[in-house]
Short mmCIF file of N, CA and C in Angstrom, two decimals:
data_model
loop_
_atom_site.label_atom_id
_atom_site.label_comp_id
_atom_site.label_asym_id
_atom_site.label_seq_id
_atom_site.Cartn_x
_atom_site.Cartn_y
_atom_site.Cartn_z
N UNK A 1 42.54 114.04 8.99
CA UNK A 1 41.70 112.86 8.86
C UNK A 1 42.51 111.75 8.18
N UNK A 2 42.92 110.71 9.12
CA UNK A 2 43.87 109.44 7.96
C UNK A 2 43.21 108.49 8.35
N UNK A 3 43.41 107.15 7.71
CA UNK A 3 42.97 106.14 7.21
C UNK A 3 42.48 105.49 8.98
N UNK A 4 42.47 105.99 10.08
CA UNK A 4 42.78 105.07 10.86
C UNK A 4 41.17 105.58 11.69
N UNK A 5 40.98 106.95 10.98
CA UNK A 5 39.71 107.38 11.54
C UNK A 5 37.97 106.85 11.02
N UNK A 6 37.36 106.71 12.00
CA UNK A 6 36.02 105.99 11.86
C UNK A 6 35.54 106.44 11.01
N UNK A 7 35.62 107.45 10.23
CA UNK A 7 34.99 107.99 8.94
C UNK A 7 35.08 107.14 7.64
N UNK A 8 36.39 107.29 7.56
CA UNK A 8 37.17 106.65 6.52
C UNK A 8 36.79 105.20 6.53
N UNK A 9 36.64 104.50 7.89
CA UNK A 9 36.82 103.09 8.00
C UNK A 9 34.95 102.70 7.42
N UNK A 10 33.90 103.47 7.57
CA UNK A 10 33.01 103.40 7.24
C UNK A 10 32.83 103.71 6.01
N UNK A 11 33.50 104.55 5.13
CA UNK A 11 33.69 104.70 3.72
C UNK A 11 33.92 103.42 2.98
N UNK A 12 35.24 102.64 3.43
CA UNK A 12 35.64 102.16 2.74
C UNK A 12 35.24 100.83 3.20
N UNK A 13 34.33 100.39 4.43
CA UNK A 13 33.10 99.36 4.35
C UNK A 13 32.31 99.29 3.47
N UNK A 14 31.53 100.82 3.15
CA UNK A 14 30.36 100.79 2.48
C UNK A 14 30.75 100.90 0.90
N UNK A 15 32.23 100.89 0.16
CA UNK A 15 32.44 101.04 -1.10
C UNK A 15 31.95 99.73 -1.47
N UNK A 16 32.23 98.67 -1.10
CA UNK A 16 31.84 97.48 -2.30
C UNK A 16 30.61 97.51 -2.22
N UNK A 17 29.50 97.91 -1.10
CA UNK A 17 28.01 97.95 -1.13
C UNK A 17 27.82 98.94 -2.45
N UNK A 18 28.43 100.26 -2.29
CA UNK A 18 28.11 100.98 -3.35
C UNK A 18 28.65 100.85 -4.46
N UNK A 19 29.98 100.10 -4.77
CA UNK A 19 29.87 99.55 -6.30
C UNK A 19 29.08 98.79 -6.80
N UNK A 20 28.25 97.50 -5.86
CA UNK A 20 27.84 96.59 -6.05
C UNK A 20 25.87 97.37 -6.47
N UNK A 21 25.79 98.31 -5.62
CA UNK A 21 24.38 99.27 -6.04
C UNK A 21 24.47 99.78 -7.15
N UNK A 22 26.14 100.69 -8.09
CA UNK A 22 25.94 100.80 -8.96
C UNK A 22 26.16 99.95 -10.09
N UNK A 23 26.37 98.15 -10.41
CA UNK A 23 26.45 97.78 -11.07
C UNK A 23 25.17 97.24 -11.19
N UNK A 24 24.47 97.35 -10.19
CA UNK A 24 23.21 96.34 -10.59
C UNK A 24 22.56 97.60 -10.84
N UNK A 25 22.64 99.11 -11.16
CA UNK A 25 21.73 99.82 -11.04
C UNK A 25 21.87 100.04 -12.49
N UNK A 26 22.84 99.58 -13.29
CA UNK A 26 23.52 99.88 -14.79
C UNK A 26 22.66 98.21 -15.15
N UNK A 27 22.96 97.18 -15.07
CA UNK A 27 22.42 96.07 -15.39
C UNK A 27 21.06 96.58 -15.33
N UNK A 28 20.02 96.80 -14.66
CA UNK A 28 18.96 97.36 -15.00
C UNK A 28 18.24 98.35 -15.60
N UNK A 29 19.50 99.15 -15.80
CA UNK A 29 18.65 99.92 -16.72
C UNK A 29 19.27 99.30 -18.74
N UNK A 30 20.02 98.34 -18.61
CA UNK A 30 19.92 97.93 -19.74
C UNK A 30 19.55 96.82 -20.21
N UNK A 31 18.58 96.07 -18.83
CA UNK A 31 17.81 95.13 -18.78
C UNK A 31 16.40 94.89 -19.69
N UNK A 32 16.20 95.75 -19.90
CA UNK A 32 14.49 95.45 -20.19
C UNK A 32 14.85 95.33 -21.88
N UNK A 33 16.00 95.68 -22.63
CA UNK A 33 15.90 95.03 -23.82
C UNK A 33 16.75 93.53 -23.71
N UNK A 34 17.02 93.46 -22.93
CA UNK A 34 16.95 91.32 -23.22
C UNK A 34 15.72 91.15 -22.42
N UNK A 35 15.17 91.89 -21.58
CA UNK A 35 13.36 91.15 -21.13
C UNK A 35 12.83 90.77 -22.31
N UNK A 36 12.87 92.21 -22.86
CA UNK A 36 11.85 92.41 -24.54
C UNK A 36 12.62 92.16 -25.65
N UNK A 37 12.90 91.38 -25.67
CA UNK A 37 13.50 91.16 -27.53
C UNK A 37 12.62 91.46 -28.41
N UNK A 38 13.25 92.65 -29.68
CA UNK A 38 12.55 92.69 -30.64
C UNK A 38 11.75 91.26 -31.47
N UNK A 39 10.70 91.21 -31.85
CA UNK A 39 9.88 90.26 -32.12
C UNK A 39 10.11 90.10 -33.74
N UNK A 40 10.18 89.70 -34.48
CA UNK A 40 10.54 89.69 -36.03
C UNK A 40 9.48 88.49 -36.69
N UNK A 41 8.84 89.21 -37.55
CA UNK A 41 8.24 88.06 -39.20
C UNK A 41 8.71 88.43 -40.71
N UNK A 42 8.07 87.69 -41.16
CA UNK A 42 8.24 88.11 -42.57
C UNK A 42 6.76 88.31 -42.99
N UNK A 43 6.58 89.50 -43.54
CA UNK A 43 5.55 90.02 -43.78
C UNK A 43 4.69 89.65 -45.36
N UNK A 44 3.89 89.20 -45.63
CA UNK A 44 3.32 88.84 -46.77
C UNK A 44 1.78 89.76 -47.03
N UNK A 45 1.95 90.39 -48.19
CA UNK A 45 0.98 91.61 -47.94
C UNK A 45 0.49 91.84 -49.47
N UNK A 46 -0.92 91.62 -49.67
CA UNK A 46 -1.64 91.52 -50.61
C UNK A 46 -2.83 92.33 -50.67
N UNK A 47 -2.88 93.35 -51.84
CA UNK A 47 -4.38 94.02 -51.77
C UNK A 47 -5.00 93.26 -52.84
N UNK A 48 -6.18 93.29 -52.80
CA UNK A 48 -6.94 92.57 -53.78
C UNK A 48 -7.46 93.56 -54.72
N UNK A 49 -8.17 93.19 -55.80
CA UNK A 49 -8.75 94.25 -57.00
C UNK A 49 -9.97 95.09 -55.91
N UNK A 50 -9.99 96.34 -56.15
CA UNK A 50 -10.94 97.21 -55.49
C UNK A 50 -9.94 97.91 -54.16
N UNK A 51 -8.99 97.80 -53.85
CA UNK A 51 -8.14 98.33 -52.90
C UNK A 51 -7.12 98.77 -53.23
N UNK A 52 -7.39 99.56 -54.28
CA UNK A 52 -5.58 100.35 -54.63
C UNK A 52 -5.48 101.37 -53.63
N UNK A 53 -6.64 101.40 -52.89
CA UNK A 53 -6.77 103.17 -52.46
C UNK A 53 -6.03 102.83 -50.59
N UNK A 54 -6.41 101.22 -50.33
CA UNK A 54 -5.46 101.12 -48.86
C UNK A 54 -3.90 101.55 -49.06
N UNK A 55 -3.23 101.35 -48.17
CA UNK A 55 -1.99 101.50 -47.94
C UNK A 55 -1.23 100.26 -48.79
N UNK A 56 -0.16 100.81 -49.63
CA UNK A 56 0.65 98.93 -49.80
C UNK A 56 1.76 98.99 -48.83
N UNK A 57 2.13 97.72 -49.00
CA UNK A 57 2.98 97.00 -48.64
C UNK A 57 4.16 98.12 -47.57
N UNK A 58 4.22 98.98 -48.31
CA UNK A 58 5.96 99.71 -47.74
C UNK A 58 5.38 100.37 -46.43
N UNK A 59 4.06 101.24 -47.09
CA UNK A 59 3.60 101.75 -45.78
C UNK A 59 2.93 101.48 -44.66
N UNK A 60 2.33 100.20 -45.22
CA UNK A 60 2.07 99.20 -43.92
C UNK A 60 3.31 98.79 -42.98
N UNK A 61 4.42 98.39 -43.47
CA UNK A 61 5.74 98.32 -43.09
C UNK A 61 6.35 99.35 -41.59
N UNK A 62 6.08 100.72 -42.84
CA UNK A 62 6.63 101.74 -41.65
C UNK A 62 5.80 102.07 -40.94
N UNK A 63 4.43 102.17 -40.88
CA UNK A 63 2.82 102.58 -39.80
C UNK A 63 3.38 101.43 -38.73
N UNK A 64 3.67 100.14 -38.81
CA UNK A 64 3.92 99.06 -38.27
C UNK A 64 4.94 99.42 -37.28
N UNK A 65 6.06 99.34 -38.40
CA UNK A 65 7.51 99.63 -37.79
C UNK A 65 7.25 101.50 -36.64
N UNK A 66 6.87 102.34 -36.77
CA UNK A 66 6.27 103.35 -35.97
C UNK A 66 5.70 102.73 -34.88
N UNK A 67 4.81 101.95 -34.88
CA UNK A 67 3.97 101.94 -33.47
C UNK A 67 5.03 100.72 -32.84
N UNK A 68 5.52 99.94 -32.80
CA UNK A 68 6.16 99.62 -32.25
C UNK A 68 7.98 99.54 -31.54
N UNK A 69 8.11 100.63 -31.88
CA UNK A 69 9.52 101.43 -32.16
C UNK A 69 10.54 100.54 -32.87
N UNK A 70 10.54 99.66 -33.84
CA UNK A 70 11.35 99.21 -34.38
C UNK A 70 11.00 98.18 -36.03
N UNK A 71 11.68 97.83 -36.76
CA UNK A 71 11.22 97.57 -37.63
C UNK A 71 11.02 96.27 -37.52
N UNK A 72 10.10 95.56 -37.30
CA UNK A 72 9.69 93.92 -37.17
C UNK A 72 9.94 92.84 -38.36
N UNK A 73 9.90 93.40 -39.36
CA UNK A 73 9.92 92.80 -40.88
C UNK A 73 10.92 92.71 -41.22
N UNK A 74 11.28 91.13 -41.75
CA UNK A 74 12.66 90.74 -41.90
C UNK A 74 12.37 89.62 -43.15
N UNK A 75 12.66 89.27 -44.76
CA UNK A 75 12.34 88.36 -45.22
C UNK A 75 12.83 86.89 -44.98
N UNK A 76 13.92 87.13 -44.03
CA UNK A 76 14.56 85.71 -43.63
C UNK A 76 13.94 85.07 -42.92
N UNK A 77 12.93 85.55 -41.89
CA UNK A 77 12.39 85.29 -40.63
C UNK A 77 11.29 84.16 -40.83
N UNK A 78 11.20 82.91 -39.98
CA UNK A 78 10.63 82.20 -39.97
C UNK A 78 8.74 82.21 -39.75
N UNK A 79 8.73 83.15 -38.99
CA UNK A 79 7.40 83.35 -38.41
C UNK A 79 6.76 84.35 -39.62
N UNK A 80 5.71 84.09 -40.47
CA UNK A 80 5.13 84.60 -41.35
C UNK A 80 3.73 85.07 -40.95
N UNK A 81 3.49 86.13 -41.26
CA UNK A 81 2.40 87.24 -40.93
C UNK A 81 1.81 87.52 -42.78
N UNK A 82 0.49 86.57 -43.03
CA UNK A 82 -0.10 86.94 -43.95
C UNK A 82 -1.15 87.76 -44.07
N UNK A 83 -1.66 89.23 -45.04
CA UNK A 83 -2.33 89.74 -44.96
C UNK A 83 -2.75 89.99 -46.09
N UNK A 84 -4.46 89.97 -46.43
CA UNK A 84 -5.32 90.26 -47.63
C UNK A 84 -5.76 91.58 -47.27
N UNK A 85 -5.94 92.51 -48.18
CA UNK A 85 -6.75 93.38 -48.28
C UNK A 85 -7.51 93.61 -49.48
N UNK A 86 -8.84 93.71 -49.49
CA UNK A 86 -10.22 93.38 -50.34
C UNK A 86 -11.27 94.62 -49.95
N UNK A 87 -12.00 94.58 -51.07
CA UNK A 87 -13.00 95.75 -51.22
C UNK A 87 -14.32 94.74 -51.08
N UNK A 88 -14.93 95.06 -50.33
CA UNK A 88 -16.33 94.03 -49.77
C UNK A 88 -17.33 94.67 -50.21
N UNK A 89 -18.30 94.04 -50.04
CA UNK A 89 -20.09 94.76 -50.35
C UNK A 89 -20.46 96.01 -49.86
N UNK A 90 -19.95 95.63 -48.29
CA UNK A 90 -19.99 97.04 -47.38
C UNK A 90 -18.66 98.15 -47.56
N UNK A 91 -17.59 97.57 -47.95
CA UNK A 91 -16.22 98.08 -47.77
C UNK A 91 -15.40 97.54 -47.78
N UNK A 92 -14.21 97.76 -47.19
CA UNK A 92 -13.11 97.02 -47.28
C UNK A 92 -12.53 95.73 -45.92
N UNK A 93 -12.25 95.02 -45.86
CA UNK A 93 -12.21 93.85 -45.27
C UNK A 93 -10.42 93.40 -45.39
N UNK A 94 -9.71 92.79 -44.25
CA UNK A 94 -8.39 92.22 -44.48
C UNK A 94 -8.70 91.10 -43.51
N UNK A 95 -7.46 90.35 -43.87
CA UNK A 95 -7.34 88.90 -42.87
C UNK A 95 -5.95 88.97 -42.65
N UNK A 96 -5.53 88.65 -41.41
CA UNK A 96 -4.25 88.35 -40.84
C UNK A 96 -4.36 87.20 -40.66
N UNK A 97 -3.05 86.65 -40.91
CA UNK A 97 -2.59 85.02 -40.63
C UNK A 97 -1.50 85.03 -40.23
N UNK A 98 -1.19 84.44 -39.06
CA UNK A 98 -0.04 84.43 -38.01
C UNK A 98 0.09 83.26 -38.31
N UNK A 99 1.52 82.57 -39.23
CA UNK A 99 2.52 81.35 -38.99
C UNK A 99 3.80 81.20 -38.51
N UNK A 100 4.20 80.18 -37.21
CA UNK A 100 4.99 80.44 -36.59
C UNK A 100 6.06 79.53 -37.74
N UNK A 101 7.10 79.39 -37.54
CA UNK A 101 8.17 79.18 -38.80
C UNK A 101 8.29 77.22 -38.41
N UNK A 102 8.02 76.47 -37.40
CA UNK A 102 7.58 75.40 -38.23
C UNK A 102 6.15 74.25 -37.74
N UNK A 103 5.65 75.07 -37.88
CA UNK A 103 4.02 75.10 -37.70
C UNK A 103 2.96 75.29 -38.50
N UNK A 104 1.43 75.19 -38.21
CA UNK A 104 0.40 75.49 -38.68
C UNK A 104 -0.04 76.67 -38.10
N UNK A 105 -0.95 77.33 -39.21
CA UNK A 105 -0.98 78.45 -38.94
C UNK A 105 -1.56 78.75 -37.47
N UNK A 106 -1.50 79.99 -36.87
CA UNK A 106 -1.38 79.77 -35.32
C UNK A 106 -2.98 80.71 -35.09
N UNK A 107 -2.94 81.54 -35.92
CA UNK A 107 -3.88 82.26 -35.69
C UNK A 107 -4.67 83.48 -36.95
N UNK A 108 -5.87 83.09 -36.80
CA UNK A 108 -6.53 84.66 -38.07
C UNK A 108 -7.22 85.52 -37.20
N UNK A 109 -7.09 86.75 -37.74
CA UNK A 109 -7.90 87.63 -37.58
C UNK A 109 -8.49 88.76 -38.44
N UNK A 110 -9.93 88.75 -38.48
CA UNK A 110 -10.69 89.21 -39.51
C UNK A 110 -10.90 90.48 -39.35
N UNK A 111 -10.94 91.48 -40.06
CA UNK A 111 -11.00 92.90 -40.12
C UNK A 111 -12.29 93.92 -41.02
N UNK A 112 -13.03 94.28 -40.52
CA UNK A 112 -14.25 94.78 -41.72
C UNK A 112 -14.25 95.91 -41.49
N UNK A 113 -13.93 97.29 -42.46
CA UNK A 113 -14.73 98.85 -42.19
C UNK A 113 -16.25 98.72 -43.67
N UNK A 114 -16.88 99.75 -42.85
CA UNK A 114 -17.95 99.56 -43.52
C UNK A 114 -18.29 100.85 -44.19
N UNK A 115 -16.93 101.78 -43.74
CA UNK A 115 -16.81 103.19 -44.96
C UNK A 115 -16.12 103.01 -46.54
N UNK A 116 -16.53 103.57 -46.86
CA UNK A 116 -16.20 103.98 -48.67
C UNK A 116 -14.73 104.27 -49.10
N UNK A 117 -13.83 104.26 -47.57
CA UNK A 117 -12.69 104.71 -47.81
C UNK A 117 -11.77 103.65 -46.74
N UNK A 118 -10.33 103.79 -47.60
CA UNK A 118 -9.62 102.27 -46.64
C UNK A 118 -8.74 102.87 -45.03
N UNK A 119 -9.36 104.10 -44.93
CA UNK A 119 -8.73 104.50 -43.66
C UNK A 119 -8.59 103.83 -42.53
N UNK A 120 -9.88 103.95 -41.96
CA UNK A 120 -10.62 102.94 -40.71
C UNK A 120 -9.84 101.85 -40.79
N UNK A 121 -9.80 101.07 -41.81
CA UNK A 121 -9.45 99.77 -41.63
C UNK A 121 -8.17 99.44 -42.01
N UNK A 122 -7.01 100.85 -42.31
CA UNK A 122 -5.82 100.65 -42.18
C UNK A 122 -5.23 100.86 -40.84
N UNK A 123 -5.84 101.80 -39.84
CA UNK A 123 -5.75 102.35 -38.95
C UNK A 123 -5.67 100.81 -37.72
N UNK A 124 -6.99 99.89 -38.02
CA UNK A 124 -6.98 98.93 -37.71
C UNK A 124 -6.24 97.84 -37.72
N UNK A 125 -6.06 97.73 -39.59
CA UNK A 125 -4.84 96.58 -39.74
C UNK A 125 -3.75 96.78 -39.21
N UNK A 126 -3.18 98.03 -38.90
CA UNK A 126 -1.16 98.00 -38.39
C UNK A 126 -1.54 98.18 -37.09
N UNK A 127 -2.83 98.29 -36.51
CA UNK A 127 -2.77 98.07 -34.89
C UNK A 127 -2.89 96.29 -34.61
N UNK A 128 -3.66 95.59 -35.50
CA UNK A 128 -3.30 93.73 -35.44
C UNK A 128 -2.33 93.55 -35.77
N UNK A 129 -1.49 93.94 -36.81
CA UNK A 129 -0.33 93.65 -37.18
C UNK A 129 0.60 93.91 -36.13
N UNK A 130 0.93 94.71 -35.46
CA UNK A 130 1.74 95.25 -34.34
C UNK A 130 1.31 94.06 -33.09
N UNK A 131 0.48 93.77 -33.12
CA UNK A 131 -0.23 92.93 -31.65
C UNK A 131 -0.07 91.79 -31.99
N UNK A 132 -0.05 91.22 -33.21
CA UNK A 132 -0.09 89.89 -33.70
C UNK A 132 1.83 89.33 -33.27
N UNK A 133 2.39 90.76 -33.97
CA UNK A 133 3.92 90.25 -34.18
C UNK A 133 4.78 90.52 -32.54
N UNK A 134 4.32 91.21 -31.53
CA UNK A 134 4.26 91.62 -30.49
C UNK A 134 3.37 91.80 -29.20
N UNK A 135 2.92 90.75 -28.84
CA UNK A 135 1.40 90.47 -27.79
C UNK A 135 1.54 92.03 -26.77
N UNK A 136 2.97 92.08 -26.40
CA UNK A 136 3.43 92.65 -25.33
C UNK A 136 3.42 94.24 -25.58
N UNK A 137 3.20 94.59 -26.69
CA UNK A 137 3.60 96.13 -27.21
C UNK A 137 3.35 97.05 -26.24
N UNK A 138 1.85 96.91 -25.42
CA UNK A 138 0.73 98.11 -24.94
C UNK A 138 2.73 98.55 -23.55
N UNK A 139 2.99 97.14 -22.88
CA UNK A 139 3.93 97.30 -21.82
C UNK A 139 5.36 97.87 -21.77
N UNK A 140 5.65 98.44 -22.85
CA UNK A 140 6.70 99.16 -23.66
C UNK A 140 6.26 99.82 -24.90
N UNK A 141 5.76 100.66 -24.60
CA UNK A 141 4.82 101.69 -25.74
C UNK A 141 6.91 102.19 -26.32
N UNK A 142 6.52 102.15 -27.78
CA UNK A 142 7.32 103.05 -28.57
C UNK A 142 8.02 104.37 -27.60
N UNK A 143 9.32 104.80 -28.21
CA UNK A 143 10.02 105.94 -27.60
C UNK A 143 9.95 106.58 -28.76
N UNK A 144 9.22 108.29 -28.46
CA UNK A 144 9.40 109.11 -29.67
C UNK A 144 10.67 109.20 -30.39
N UNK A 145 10.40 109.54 -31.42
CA UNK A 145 11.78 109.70 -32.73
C UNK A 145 12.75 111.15 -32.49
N UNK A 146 13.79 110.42 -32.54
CA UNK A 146 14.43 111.77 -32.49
C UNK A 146 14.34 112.54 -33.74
N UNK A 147 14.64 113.96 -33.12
CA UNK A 147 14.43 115.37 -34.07
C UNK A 147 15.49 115.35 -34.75
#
């Protein structure tokens, strides 16, 4: 079999097709992190008197940083994510405040559990927090942690 046979001559037609299939097949699979750029704020996180018993600050952080596979919280970062947490009549209550870094604030969102305990409504807060700092999360769900 040498170079002069129709085999060969069809091989070496179809090589630049098939380099050209496997470079775009490598560009895509390391595409979807410049689609998705990690999203980054600076996190501002306050419990009020009657809420020692929510989560602070660190573990809101990592519940956060978990559901969205990466750590979002950066203190340099322009875009500020404010959050209260308070013990209410019924229970416990938080507010999110989304500021983009040179703007008015962009957006609140109000949070109420109406149990005796700050579970419910931690469970709640790092699922707004995650959605607030990342609209897009549900379309690239987290990759489990390695063992």
């Amino acid at each position: 079999m040498g170079l002069g046979d129709p085999s060969w001559s069809s091989l070496l037609y179809c090589a630049p097709m098939v380099i050209r299939a496997a470079a775009l097949a490598s560009l895509c699979v390391s595409l979807p992190s410049f689609a998705q750029p990690e999203r980054s704020v600076r996190l501002e996180y306050l419990r009020g008197p009657g809420a020692e018993t929510c989560p602070d600050r660190a573990a809101v952080r990592v519940a956060v940083g978990d559901l969205l596979g990466y750590d979002p919280f950066h203190d340099d970062e322009g875009r500020t994510i404010r959050t209260h947490v308070a013990r209410s009549a019924r229970g416990f209550e938080a507010a999110v405040d989304l500021m983009e870094a040179a703007g008015p604030w962009r957006g609140v969102r109000r949070l109420e559990s109406k149990k005796g305990d700050c579970a419910q409504l931690a469970g709640a807060l790092v699922l707004a927090l995650a959605i607030a700092i990342d609209p897009m999360m549900a379309s690239h769900p987290a990759e489990p942690a390695a063992a």
